mmCIF file of C-alpha atoms and ligand atoms in Angstrom:
data_model
loop_
_atom_site.group_PDB
_atom_site.id
_atom_site.type_symbol
_atom_site.label_atom_id
_atom_site.label_comp_id
_atom_site.label_asym_id
_atom_site.label_seq_id
_atom_site.Cartn_x
_atom_site.Cartn_y
_atom_site.Cartn_z
ATOM 1 C CA MET M 1 20.756 16.824 -12.119
ATOM 2 C CA LYS M 2 23.211 14.342 -13.640
ATOM 3 C CA VAL M 3 21.291 11.200 -14.556
ATOM 4 C CA GLY M 4 23.167 7.966 -15.335
ATOM 5 C CA VAL M 5 21.997 4.860 -17.185
ATOM 6 C CA PRO M 6 24.317 1.821 -16.906
ATOM 7 C CA THR M 7 23.967 -1.309 -19.040
ATOM 8 C CA GLU M 8 22.027 -4.081 -17.247
ATOM 9 C CA ILE M 9 24.376 -6.948 -16.349
ATOM 10 C CA LYS M 10 22.035 -9.495 -14.708
ATOM 11 C CA THR M 11 22.025 -12.784 -16.650
ATOM 12 C CA ASP M 12 19.729 -12.634 -19.694
ATOM 13 C CA GLU M 13 18.579 -9.083 -18.936
ATOM 14 C CA TYR M 14 18.090 -7.011 -22.087
ATOM 15 C CA ARG M 15 15.965 -4.112 -20.850
ATOM 16 C CA VAL M 16 17.254 -0.562 -20.325
ATOM 17 C CA ALA M 17 15.971 1.986 -17.789
ATOM 18 C CA LEU M 18 15.617 5.003 -20.119
ATOM 19 C CA THR M 19 14.722 5.385 -23.818
ATOM 20 C CA PRO M 20 15.546 8.320 -26.126
ATOM 21 C CA VAL M 21 12.080 9.676 -25.208
ATOM 22 C CA GLY M 22 13.237 10.045 -21.596
ATOM 23 C CA VAL M 23 16.590 11.524 -22.608
ATOM 24 C CA ARG M 24 14.772 14.228 -24.595
ATOM 25 C CA GLU M 25 12.447 15.099 -21.686
ATOM 26 C CA LEU M 26 15.394 15.327 -19.267
ATOM 27 C CA THR M 27 17.747 17.313 -21.504
ATOM 28 C CA GLU M 28 14.983 19.777 -22.442
ATOM 29 C CA ARG M 29 14.630 20.501 -18.711
ATOM 30 C CA GLY M 30 18.368 21.191 -18.439
ATOM 31 C CA HIS M 31 19.514 17.879 -16.938
ATOM 32 C CA ASP M 32 22.611 15.936 -18.048
ATOM 33 C CA VAL M 33 22.121 12.339 -19.162
ATOM 34 C CA ILE M 34 25.019 9.885 -19.281
ATOM 35 C CA VAL M 35 24.290 6.536 -20.948
ATOM 36 C CA GLN M 36 26.723 3.609 -20.906
ATOM 37 C CA ALA M 37 27.821 2.578 -24.396
ATOM 38 C CA GLY M 38 25.587 -0.231 -25.653
ATOM 39 C CA ALA M 39 23.049 0.102 -22.790
ATOM 40 C CA GLY M 40 20.098 0.091 -25.204
ATOM 41 C CA GLU M 41 21.397 -2.570 -27.576
ATOM 42 C CA GLY M 42 19.341 -5.404 -26.069
ATOM 43 C CA SER M 43 16.194 -3.337 -26.640
ATOM 44 C CA ALA M 44 17.194 -2.403 -30.209
ATOM 45 C CA ILE M 45 18.171 1.186 -29.262
ATOM 46 C CA ASP M 46 21.656 2.156 -30.431
ATOM 47 C CA ASP M 47 23.904 4.831 -28.900
ATOM 48 C CA VAL M 48 23.345 7.198 -31.819
ATOM 49 C CA ARG M 49 19.633 7.484 -30.966
ATOM 50 C CA TYR M 50 20.476 8.460 -27.379
ATOM 51 C CA GLU M 51 23.076 10.984 -28.565
ATOM 52 C CA ALA M 52 20.572 12.496 -31.006
ATOM 53 C CA GLN M 53 18.399 13.486 -28.022
ATOM 54 C CA GLY M 54 21.302 15.010 -26.083
ATOM 55 C CA ALA M 55 22.758 12.123 -24.031
ATOM 56 C CA ARG M 56 26.483 11.662 -23.585
ATOM 57 C CA ILE M 57 27.854 8.139 -24.015
ATOM 58 C CA ALA M 58 30.238 6.843 -21.306
ATOM 59 C CA PRO M 59 32.528 3.882 -21.977
ATOM 60 C CA ASP M 60 31.685 1.739 -18.932
ATOM 61 C CA ALA M 61 29.677 1.485 -15.690
ATOM 62 C CA PRO M 62 32.376 3.065 -13.438
ATOM 63 C CA ALA M 63 32.340 6.135 -15.718
ATOM 64 C CA VAL M 64 28.528 6.404 -15.414
ATOM 65 C CA PHE M 65 28.526 5.998 -11.614
ATOM 66 C CA ALA M 66 31.457 8.427 -11.209
ATOM 67 C CA GLU M 67 29.586 11.242 -12.914
ATOM 68 C CA ALA M 68 25.901 10.662 -12.186
ATOM 69 C CA GLU M 69 23.925 11.536 -9.046
ATOM 70 C CA LEU M 70 20.700 9.721 -10.003
ATOM 71 C CA ILE M 71 21.288 6.178 -11.298
ATOM 72 C CA LEU M 72 18.449 4.586 -13.302
ATOM 73 C CA LYS M 73 18.435 0.797 -13.617
ATOM 74 C CA VAL M 74 16.012 -2.041 -14.254
ATOM 75 C CA LYS M 75 17.121 -4.981 -12.079
ATOM 76 C CA GLU M 76 18.644 -4.995 -8.621
ATOM 77 C CA PRO M 77 22.323 -4.005 -8.598
ATOM 78 C CA GLN M 78 24.747 -6.885 -8.993
ATOM 79 C CA PRO M 79 27.769 -7.077 -6.621
ATOM 80 C CA SER M 80 30.068 -5.082 -8.946
ATOM 81 C CA GLU M 81 27.430 -2.316 -9.139
ATOM 82 C CA VAL M 82 26.883 -2.225 -5.370
ATOM 83 C CA GLY M 83 30.621 -1.584 -5.112
ATOM 84 C CA LEU M 84 30.220 1.554 -7.266
ATOM 85 C CA LEU M 85 27.437 3.101 -5.138
ATOM 86 C CA GLU M 86 28.252 5.972 -2.780
ATOM 87 C CA SER M 87 26.249 8.060 -0.325
ATOM 88 C CA ARG M 88 25.892 10.869 -2.918
ATOM 89 C CA HIS M 89 23.941 8.517 -5.234
ATOM 90 C CA THR M 90 20.218 7.893 -5.530
ATOM 91 C CA LEU M 91 19.427 4.551 -7.139
ATOM 92 C CA PHE M 92 16.007 4.094 -8.806
ATOM 93 C CA THR M 93 15.330 0.469 -9.868
ATOM 94 C CA TYR M 94 13.642 -2.827 -8.927
ATOM 95 C CA LEU M 95 15.225 -4.043 -5.673
ATOM 96 C CA HIS M 96 13.078 -6.866 -4.176
ATOM 97 C CA LEU M 97 15.033 -6.623 -0.913
ATOM 98 C CA ALA M 98 12.537 -8.614 1.186
ATOM 99 C CA ALA M 99 14.068 -11.828 -0.173
ATOM 100 C CA ASN M 100 17.664 -10.603 -0.394
ATOM 101 C CA PRO M 101 19.259 -9.673 2.950
ATOM 102 C CA GLU M 102 22.774 -9.673 1.486
ATOM 103 C CA LEU M 103 21.875 -6.995 -1.065
ATOM 104 C CA ALA M 104 19.982 -5.033 1.602
ATOM 105 C CA GLN M 105 23.152 -4.977 3.712
ATOM 106 C CA GLY M 106 25.305 -3.957 0.747
ATOM 107 C CA LEU M 107 22.988 -1.066 -0.089
ATOM 108 C CA CYS M 108 22.874 0.076 3.555
ATOM 109 C CA ASP M 109 26.687 -0.022 3.670
ATOM 110 C CA SER M 110 26.935 2.124 0.514
ATOM 111 C CA GLY M 111 25.023 4.982 2.202
ATOM 112 C CA ALA M 112 23.081 5.581 -1.036
ATOM 113 C CA THR M 113 19.372 6.403 -1.180
ATOM 114 C CA CYS M 114 17.694 3.454 -2.895
ATOM 115 C CA ILE M 115 14.164 3.753 -4.276
ATOM 116 C CA ALA M 116 12.503 0.480 -5.304
ATOM 117 C CA TYR M 117 10.075 0.557 -8.240
ATOM 118 C CA GLU M 118 8.050 -2.270 -6.700
ATOM 119 C CA THR M 119 7.082 -0.438 -3.494
ATOM 120 C CA VAL M 120 6.134 2.936 -5.034
ATOM 121 C CA GLU M 121 2.358 3.348 -4.676
ATOM 122 C CA ASP M 122 -0.169 5.578 -6.419
ATOM 123 C CA ASP M 123 -3.050 7.447 -4.739
ATOM 124 C CA ALA M 124 -5.220 4.321 -4.860
ATOM 125 C CA GLY M 125 -2.582 2.155 -3.148
ATOM 126 C CA ARG M 126 -1.702 0.337 -6.402
ATOM 127 C CA LEU M 127 1.859 -0.372 -7.607
ATOM 128 C CA PRO M 128 2.256 1.750 -10.786
ATOM 129 C CA LEU M 129 5.870 0.724 -11.465
ATOM 130 C CA LEU M 130 5.303 -2.985 -10.916
ATOM 131 C CA ALA M 131 2.083 -3.138 -12.960
ATOM 132 C CA PRO M 132 3.557 -2.870 -16.490
ATOM 133 C CA MET M 133 6.065 -5.658 -15.841
ATOM 134 C CA SER M 134 3.376 -7.723 -14.136
ATOM 135 C CA GLU M 135 1.271 -7.391 -17.278
ATOM 136 C CA VAL M 136 4.179 -8.727 -19.336
ATOM 137 C CA ALA M 137 5.134 -11.471 -16.841
ATOM 138 C CA GLY M 138 1.516 -12.593 -16.534
ATOM 139 C CA LYS M 139 1.238 -13.098 -20.279
ATOM 140 C CA ILE M 140 4.632 -14.854 -20.475
ATOM 141 C CA ALA M 141 3.668 -17.150 -17.559
ATOM 142 C CA THR M 142 0.902 -18.808 -19.555
ATOM 143 C CA GLN M 143 2.979 -18.947 -22.761
ATOM 144 C CA ALA M 144 5.947 -20.469 -20.904
ATOM 145 C CA GLY M 145 3.707 -22.889 -19.012
ATOM 146 C CA ALA M 146 2.056 -24.048 -22.247
ATOM 147 C CA PHE M 147 5.491 -24.631 -23.795
ATOM 148 C CA MET M 148 6.849 -26.503 -20.754
ATOM 149 C CA LEU M 149 3.826 -28.835 -20.861
ATOM 150 C CA GLU M 150 5.089 -30.161 -24.210
ATOM 151 C CA LYS M 151 6.539 -33.671 -23.962
ATOM 152 C CA PRO M 152 9.977 -32.930 -25.497
ATOM 153 C CA LEU M 153 10.463 -30.290 -22.779
ATOM 154 C CA GLY M 154 9.638 -32.757 -20.010
ATOM 155 C CA GLY M 155 5.962 -31.813 -19.696
ATOM 156 C CA ARG M 156 2.842 -33.968 -19.556
ATOM 157 C CA GLY M 157 2.311 -33.594 -23.280
ATOM 158 C CA ILE M 158 -1.058 -31.846 -23.112
ATOM 159 C CA LEU M 159 -2.253 -28.996 -25.352
ATOM 160 C CA LEU M 160 -3.661 -26.127 -23.279
ATOM 161 C CA GLY M 161 -6.792 -25.653 -25.382
ATOM 162 C CA GLY M 162 -7.449 -29.307 -26.294
ATOM 163 C CA VAL M 163 -9.210 -29.994 -29.618
ATOM 164 C CA PRO M 164 -12.834 -30.901 -30.460
ATOM 165 C CA GLY M 165 -13.521 -34.199 -28.694
ATOM 166 C CA VAL M 166 -10.519 -33.930 -26.336
ATOM 167 C CA ALA M 167 -10.694 -31.913 -23.093
ATOM 168 C CA ALA M 168 -8.659 -28.758 -22.550
ATOM 169 C CA ALA M 169 -5.934 -28.550 -19.897
ATOM 170 C CA THR M 170 -6.710 -27.123 -16.456
ATOM 171 C CA VAL M 171 -4.870 -23.918 -15.509
ATOM 172 C CA MET M 172 -4.867 -22.842 -11.866
ATOM 173 C CA ILE M 173 -3.742 -19.272 -11.138
ATOM 174 C CA ILE M 174 -3.031 -18.440 -7.477
ATOM 175 C CA GLY M 175 -3.107 -14.666 -6.965
ATOM 176 C CA GLY M 176 -5.503 -12.710 -9.157
ATOM 177 C CA GLY M 177 -3.726 -9.326 -9.241
ATOM 178 C CA VAL M 178 -2.121 -7.805 -12.324
ATOM 179 C CA VAL M 179 -0.055 -10.932 -13.119
ATOM 180 C CA GLY M 180 -3.005 -13.244 -12.457
ATOM 181 C CA LEU M 181 -5.411 -11.258 -14.634
ATOM 182 C CA ASN M 182 -2.985 -11.240 -17.552
ATOM 183 C CA SER M 183 -2.168 -14.944 -17.192
ATOM 184 C CA ALA M 184 -5.897 -15.648 -17.186
ATOM 185 C CA PHE M 185 -6.465 -13.516 -20.327
ATOM 186 C CA ILE M 186 -3.955 -15.607 -22.274
ATOM 187 C CA ALA M 187 -5.075 -18.952 -20.802
ATOM 188 C CA ILE M 188 -8.694 -18.161 -21.683
ATOM 189 C CA GLY M 189 -7.578 -17.040 -25.148
ATOM 190 C CA MET M 190 -5.822 -20.407 -25.570
ATOM 191 C CA GLU M 191 -9.124 -22.073 -24.569
ATOM 192 C CA ALA M 192 -7.864 -23.723 -21.376
ATOM 193 C CA ASP M 193 -10.131 -24.457 -18.415
ATOM 194 C CA VAL M 194 -9.118 -21.635 -16.023
ATOM 195 C CA PHE M 195 -9.478 -21.178 -12.237
ATOM 196 C CA VAL M 196 -8.231 -18.026 -10.446
ATOM 197 C CA TYR M 197 -7.636 -18.063 -6.669
ATOM 198 C CA ASP M 198 -7.373 -14.952 -4.482
ATOM 199 C CA THR M 199 -7.883 -14.107 -0.807
ATOM 200 C CA SER M 200 -9.635 -10.820 -1.708
ATOM 201 C CA ILE M 201 -13.314 -11.269 -2.506
ATOM 202 C CA ASP M 202 -13.465 -7.761 -3.953
ATOM 203 C CA ARG M 203 -10.662 -8.707 -6.341
ATOM 204 C CA LEU M 204 -12.513 -11.905 -7.322
ATOM 205 C CA ARG M 205 -15.578 -9.761 -8.091
ATOM 206 C CA GLU M 206 -13.480 -7.494 -10.326
ATOM 207 C CA LEU M 207 -11.973 -10.506 -12.111
ATOM 208 C CA ASP M 208 -15.387 -11.993 -12.730
ATOM 209 C CA ILE M 209 -16.412 -8.781 -14.507
ATOM 210 C CA ALA M 210 -13.071 -8.193 -16.300
ATOM 211 C CA LEU M 211 -12.961 -11.765 -17.615
ATOM 212 C CA ASN M 212 -16.648 -11.779 -18.424
ATOM 213 C CA GLY M 213 -17.288 -14.958 -16.421
ATOM 214 C CA ARG M 214 -15.048 -16.993 -18.755
ATOM 215 C CA CYS M 215 -13.100 -18.516 -15.850
ATOM 216 C CA SER M 216 -13.983 -19.701 -12.356
ATOM 217 C CA THR M 217 -12.951 -17.522 -9.410
ATOM 218 C CA VAL M 218 -12.216 -19.259 -6.108
ATOM 219 C CA PHE M 219 -11.615 -17.897 -2.599
ATOM 220 C CA SER M 220 -8.058 -18.999 -1.844
ATOM 221 C CA SER M 221 -7.436 -21.260 1.156
ATOM 222 C CA THR M 222 -5.155 -24.210 1.916
ATOM 223 C CA LEU M 223 -8.016 -26.683 1.406
ATOM 224 C CA ALA M 224 -9.315 -25.069 -1.788
ATOM 225 C CA ILE M 225 -5.801 -25.165 -3.294
ATOM 226 C CA GLU M 226 -5.253 -28.768 -2.154
ATOM 227 C CA GLU M 227 -8.529 -29.874 -3.748
ATOM 228 C CA MET M 228 -7.589 -28.394 -7.157
ATOM 229 C CA LEU M 229 -3.936 -29.517 -7.312
ATOM 230 C CA PRO M 230 -4.795 -33.087 -8.471
ATOM 231 C CA ARG M 231 -6.726 -31.621 -11.458
ATOM 232 C CA ALA M 232 -4.249 -28.928 -12.497
ATOM 233 C CA ASP M 233 -1.929 -29.302 -15.490
ATOM 234 C CA LEU M 234 -0.413 -25.836 -15.075
ATOM 235 C CA VAL M 235 -0.249 -23.866 -11.799
ATOM 236 C CA ILE M 236 0.802 -20.201 -11.954
ATOM 237 C CA GLY M 237 1.845 -18.591 -8.645
ATOM 238 C CA ALA M 238 1.235 -14.812 -8.654
ATOM 239 C CA VAL M 239 0.561 -13.767 -5.060
ATOM 240 C CA LEU M 240 1.934 -10.580 -3.524
ATOM 241 C CA ILE M 241 1.813 -8.874 -0.159
ATOM 242 C CA HIS M 242 3.279 -5.387 -0.820
ATOM 243 C CA GLY M 243 6.976 -5.238 0.084
ATOM 244 C CA ALA M 244 6.897 -8.574 1.939
ATOM 245 C CA ARG M 245 8.332 -11.996 1.202
ATOM 246 C CA ALA M 246 5.803 -14.067 -0.799
ATOM 247 C CA PRO M 247 3.578 -16.401 1.264
ATOM 248 C CA ARG M 248 4.103 -20.113 0.476
ATOM 249 C CA VAL M 249 0.844 -21.324 -1.087
ATOM 250 C CA VAL M 250 2.022 -24.810 -2.206
ATOM 251 C CA LYS M 251 4.184 -26.952 0.102
ATOM 252 C CA ARG M 252 6.546 -29.721 -0.985
ATOM 253 C CA GLU M 253 4.342 -32.447 0.500
ATOM 254 C CA GLN M 254 1.465 -31.220 -1.729
ATOM 255 C CA LEU M 255 3.446 -31.876 -4.935
ATOM 256 C CA LYS M 256 2.558 -35.568 -4.615
ATOM 257 C CA LEU M 257 -1.102 -34.616 -5.113
ATOM 258 C CA MET M 258 -0.277 -33.366 -8.617
ATOM 259 C CA LYS M 259 -0.215 -35.203 -11.948
ATOM 260 C CA PRO M 260 3.275 -36.381 -13.005
ATOM 261 C CA ALA M 261 5.065 -33.787 -15.209
ATOM 262 C CA ALA M 262 2.560 -31.046 -14.424
ATOM 263 C CA VAL M 263 4.089 -27.546 -14.498
ATOM 264 C CA LEU M 264 4.479 -24.885 -11.782
ATOM 265 C CA VAL M 265 5.327 -21.324 -12.896
ATOM 266 C CA ASP M 266 6.356 -19.196 -9.898
ATOM 267 C CA VAL M 267 6.076 -15.564 -10.999
ATOM 268 C CA SER M 268 6.398 -14.465 -7.354
ATOM 269 C CA ILE M 269 9.953 -15.837 -7.293
ATOM 270 C CA ASP M 270 11.330 -12.273 -7.215
ATOM 271 C CA GLN M 271 9.726 -11.902 -3.781
ATOM 272 C CA GLY M 272 11.214 -15.207 -2.603
ATOM 273 C CA GLY M 273 8.771 -17.570 -4.356
ATOM 274 C CA CYS M 274 5.276 -18.787 -3.422
ATOM 275 C CA PHE M 275 5.937 -22.541 -3.781
ATOM 276 C CA GLU M 276 8.097 -24.148 -1.094
ATOM 277 C CA THR M 277 10.219 -25.906 -3.734
ATOM 278 C CA SER M 278 10.929 -22.797 -5.843
ATOM 279 C CA ARG M 279 14.429 -21.458 -6.427
ATOM 280 C CA PRO M 280 15.449 -18.689 -8.847
ATOM 281 C CA THR M 281 16.243 -19.683 -12.454
ATOM 282 C CA THR M 282 17.296 -17.815 -15.615
ATOM 283 C CA HIS M 283 15.990 -17.649 -19.194
ATOM 284 C CA SER M 284 19.033 -19.708 -20.296
ATOM 285 C CA ASP M 285 18.124 -22.526 -17.894
ATOM 286 C CA PRO M 286 14.525 -21.783 -16.851
ATOM 287 C CA THR M 287 13.303 -25.074 -15.346
ATOM 288 C CA TYR M 288 14.139 -27.934 -12.982
ATOM 289 C CA GLN M 289 12.144 -30.829 -11.577
ATOM 290 C CA VAL M 290 11.185 -31.616 -7.980
ATOM 291 C CA ASP M 291 9.249 -34.838 -7.276
ATOM 292 C CA GLY M 292 8.427 -35.126 -11.000
ATOM 293 C CA ILE M 293 6.911 -31.623 -11.235
ATOM 294 C CA THR M 294 8.485 -29.068 -13.613
ATOM 295 C CA HIS M 295 9.306 -25.739 -11.917
ATOM 296 C CA TYR M 296 9.744 -22.542 -13.991
ATOM 297 C CA CYS M 297 11.064 -19.756 -11.701
ATOM 298 C CA VAL M 298 12.648 -17.055 -13.864
ATOM 299 C CA THR M 299 13.158 -13.907 -11.791
ATOM 300 C CA ASN M 300 13.204 -11.453 -14.708
ATOM 301 C CA MET M 301 10.558 -12.838 -17.062
ATOM 302 C CA PRO M 302 9.933 -9.504 -18.885
ATOM 303 C CA GLY M 303 13.653 -9.400 -19.739
ATOM 304 C CA ALA M 304 12.907 -11.957 -22.471
ATOM 305 C CA VAL M 305 10.812 -9.468 -24.451
ATOM 306 C CA PRO M 306 12.807 -6.237 -24.036
ATOM 307 C CA VAL M 307 11.358 -4.474 -27.052
ATOM 308 C CA THR M 308 7.954 -4.588 -25.327
ATOM 309 C CA SER M 309 9.139 -4.390 -21.719
ATOM 310 C CA THR M 310 11.581 -1.471 -21.968
ATOM 311 C CA TYR M 311 8.879 0.811 -23.366
ATOM 312 C CA ALA M 312 6.179 -0.465 -20.971
ATOM 313 C CA LEU M 313 8.489 0.123 -17.990
ATOM 314 C CA THR M 314 9.855 3.520 -19.023
ATOM 315 C CA ASN M 315 6.367 4.865 -19.843
ATOM 316 C CA ALA M 316 5.554 4.265 -16.166
ATOM 317 C CA THR M 317 8.865 5.349 -14.581
ATOM 318 C CA LEU M 318 9.463 8.552 -16.581
ATOM 319 C CA PRO M 319 7.106 10.839 -14.582
ATOM 320 C CA TYR M 320 8.903 9.796 -11.371
ATOM 321 C CA VAL M 321 12.347 10.240 -12.978
ATOM 322 C CA LEU M 322 11.367 13.766 -14.044
ATOM 323 C CA ALA M 323 10.077 14.594 -10.549
ATOM 324 C CA LEU M 324 13.297 13.313 -8.930
ATOM 325 C CA ALA M 325 15.464 15.265 -11.385
ATOM 326 C CA ASP M 326 13.410 18.493 -11.393
ATOM 327 C CA LEU M 327 12.644 18.792 -7.692
ATOM 328 C CA GLY M 328 15.653 16.954 -6.265
ATOM 329 C CA VAL M 329 15.274 13.663 -4.426
ATOM 330 C CA ARG M 330 14.353 15.091 -1.038
ATOM 331 C CA ALA M 331 11.622 17.447 -2.299
ATOM 332 C CA ALA M 332 10.239 14.834 -4.733
ATOM 333 C CA VAL M 333 9.865 12.326 -1.916
ATOM 334 C CA GLU M 334 8.379 14.906 0.478
ATOM 335 C CA HIS M 335 5.934 15.930 -2.222
ATOM 336 C CA ASP M 336 4.658 12.425 -3.050
ATOM 337 C CA ALA M 337 3.746 10.015 -0.236
ATOM 338 C CA GLY M 338 3.585 7.128 -2.743
ATOM 339 C CA LEU M 339 7.138 7.780 -3.928
ATOM 340 C CA GLN M 340 8.222 7.987 -0.280
ATOM 341 C CA LEU M 341 7.027 4.386 0.154
ATOM 342 C CA GLY M 342 9.479 3.503 -2.605
ATOM 343 C CA VAL M 343 12.466 4.597 -0.517
ATOM 344 C CA ASN M 344 13.735 1.273 0.835
ATOM 345 C CA VAL M 345 17.197 2.369 1.978
ATOM 346 C CA ALA M 346 18.505 5.762 3.114
ATOM 347 C CA GLY M 347 21.277 6.934 5.401
ATOM 348 C CA GLY M 348 22.446 3.341 5.892
ATOM 349 C CA HIS M 349 19.064 2.034 7.113
ATOM 350 C CA ILE M 350 15.991 0.208 5.811
ATOM 351 C CA THR M 351 13.195 2.770 5.640
ATOM 352 C CA ASN M 352 10.211 0.755 4.312
ATOM 353 C CA THR M 353 8.288 -0.996 7.091
ATOM 354 C CA ALA M 354 7.170 -4.095 5.122
ATOM 355 C CA VAL M 355 10.674 -4.628 3.735
ATOM 356 C CA ALA M 356 12.185 -4.201 7.206
ATOM 357 C CA ASP M 357 9.684 -6.672 8.706
ATOM 358 C CA SER M 358 10.599 -9.297 6.083
ATOM 359 C CA LEU M 359 14.287 -8.765 6.795
ATOM 360 C CA ALA M 360 13.614 -8.900 10.563
ATOM 361 C CA VAL M 361 15.231 -5.504 11.155
ATOM 362 C CA GLU M 362 13.729 -2.315 12.546
ATOM 363 C CA ALA M 363 12.521 0.252 9.999
ATOM 364 C CA VAL M 364 13.887 3.757 10.420
ATOM 365 C CA SER M 365 11.810 6.694 9.185
ATOM 366 C CA LEU M 366 13.165 9.313 6.814
ATOM 367 C CA ASP M 367 13.996 12.659 8.338
ATOM 368 C CA ALA M 368 14.404 15.760 6.227
ATOM 369 C CA GLU M 369 18.009 14.862 5.385
ATOM 370 C CA PHE M 370 17.308 11.153 4.757
ATOM 371 C CA GLY M 371 19.366 10.463 7.831
ATOM 372 C CA LEU M 372 18.665 8.511 10.974
ATOM 373 C CA ALA M 373 15.398 9.414 12.675
ATOM 374 C CA ALA M 374 13.020 7.890 15.196
ATOM 375 C CA PRO M 375 11.987 4.247 14.680
ATOM 376 C CA MET M 376 8.719 3.926 12.763
ATOM 377 C CA HIS M 377 6.816 1.911 15.346
HETATM 378 N N1 LIG R 1 9.264 -13.098 -12.121
HETATM 379 C C1 LIG R 1 9.116 -11.939 -12.739
HETATM 380 O O1 LIG R 1 9.801 -11.643 -13.713
HETATM 381 C C2 LIG R 1 8.056 -10.970 -12.277
HETATM 382 C C3 LIG R 1 7.658 -9.897 -13.088
HETATM 383 C C4 LIG R 1 6.632 -9.056 -12.626
HETATM 384 C C5 LIG R 1 6.048 -9.284 -11.386
HETATM 385 N N2 LIG R 1 6.493 -10.330 -10.617
HETATM 386 C C6 LIG R 1 5.925 -10.654 -9.303
HETATM 387 O O2 LIG R 1 4.636 -11.217 -9.443
HETATM 388 C C7 LIG R 1 3.981 -11.101 -8.182
HETATM 389 C C8 LIG R 1 2.544 -10.613 -8.384
HETATM 390 O O3 LIG R 1 2.572 -9.274 -8.848
HETATM 391 P P1 LIG R 1 1.222 -8.464 -9.142
HETATM 392 O O4 LIG R 1 1.616 -7.176 -9.782
HETATM 393 O O5 LIG R 1 0.232 -9.333 -9.831
HETATM 394 O O6 LIG R 1 0.714 -8.150 -7.665
HETATM 395 P P2 LIG R 1 -0.750 -7.674 -7.246
HETATM 396 O O7 LIG R 1 -0.610 -6.947 -5.958
HETATM 397 O O8 LIG R 1 -1.423 -6.978 -8.388
HETATM 398 O O9 LIG R 1 -1.535 -9.053 -7.030
HETATM 399 C C9 LIG R 1 -1.232 -9.942 -6.012
HETATM 400 C C10 LIG R 1 -2.514 -10.666 -5.638
HETATM 401 O O10 LIG R 1 -2.179 -11.708 -4.724
HETATM 402 C C11 LIG R 1 -3.282 -11.844 -3.846
HETATM 403 N N3 LIG R 1 -2.852 -12.629 -2.699
HETATM 404 C C12 LIG R 1 -2.071 -12.261 -1.646
HETATM 405 N N4 LIG R 1 -1.879 -13.313 -0.824
HETATM 406 C C13 LIG R 1 -2.562 -14.362 -1.372
HETATM 407 C C14 LIG R 1 -2.741 -15.732 -0.997
HETATM 408 N N5 LIG R 1 -2.179 -16.229 0.105
HETATM 409 N N6 LIG R 1 -3.484 -16.520 -1.820
HETATM 410 C C15 LIG R 1 -4.048 -16.039 -2.943
HETATM 411 N N7 LIG R 1 -3.924 -14.739 -3.337
HETATM 412 C C16 LIG R 1 -3.183 -13.926 -2.561
HETATM 413 C C17 LIG R 1 -3.680 -10.393 -3.541
HETATM 414 O O11 LIG R 1 -4.999 -10.316 -3.028
HETATM 415 C C18 LIG R 1 -3.545 -9.769 -4.928
HETATM 416 O O12 LIG R 1 -4.766 -9.773 -5.645
HETATM 417 C C19 LIG R 1 4.856 -10.133 -7.357
HETATM 418 O O13 LIG R 1 5.647 -10.872 -6.450
HETATM 419 C C20 LIG R 1 5.730 -9.481 -8.390
HETATM 420 O O14 LIG R 1 6.966 -9.004 -7.843
HETATM 421 C C21 LIG R 1 7.490 -11.161 -11.051
#
């Protein structure tokens, strides 16, 4: 299989979808790897290291797309990349289509098979290709929130951990999955007063054990959230319903319950955001204010720490990349029901039910050729 790795072009994105480790595994199995010149630069990997493991370097993205059959990326394709996709391509990357109908349409029009990292599931129903980036984003969420609470950055001017004789700040984390757990780890480490909200009691039980009782766990409801908002200095939104648009857990009218210059960090922004007043921001311009509340809504938080994130991501994606390359896309997907859930677009149609529901279109199941088949429901 010819495997292509273009340079990421989303604003402030420095990760790359394959490291020299992956190139070596692919070339040893007889596959061709084509890497765009400079693709690894943002993650401190130069072209020479790719070439040393058998990759060929292509001058630009059109050259990579022209030659490769399997395209590996990190973030959703930008308009110029969508224009390069054809029906012979398989794209393997984060897509987050539930909140992006325009991109969904563009990918359908291309005819390509598009597999989204974030909807691939493992045997236990977990999200193995979202988890490593959620670990990173969860840790950044608390760091960024702590920073944005500083007065010169427009925050309340409170130190997360307080000092002897002065109370710590209150951190409220809504959604206690992988992001929430990691945000809580850092907030507890910084000695804040931490509350984690989730609608799954089983998950709250796990958190209580994992965090050794060092934070409060709360069953999430509209009233429970409303009662805590007046106390919170930092609110981290980290809810997820697999494949779907994020539920809105804080409405605009509830912002007036909060302390002036408190901070909201919406990690779920890549799924459309879990606060009503959220809109996507970038690392270059990460925050804005609504009703006196700072909003931090960066859609690619792990992109800020590429030297960590590139390796964390590619450790998780490589086994799937090898399966796709070794077996071919069709057999790999037939062989692994969890990978099949990752196929969001094929044959010009949306093929993942949750994604289709969020986009208000009908999901079409995959037939053996990835073409049109019977509707899924
Ligand atoms: N912005 C970024 O750069 C970035 C990076 C990584 C992940 N993310 C996003 O962060 C979000 C969370 O990811 P995750 O890996 O932690 O997911 P996860 O599935 O591990 O956890 C989500 C949690 O939300 C809970 N939940 C669902 N609805 C809820 C509600 N109404 N109230 C309270 N809890 C609710 C679930 O029970 C679950 O425990 C996802 O949208 C993911 O795409 C964003």
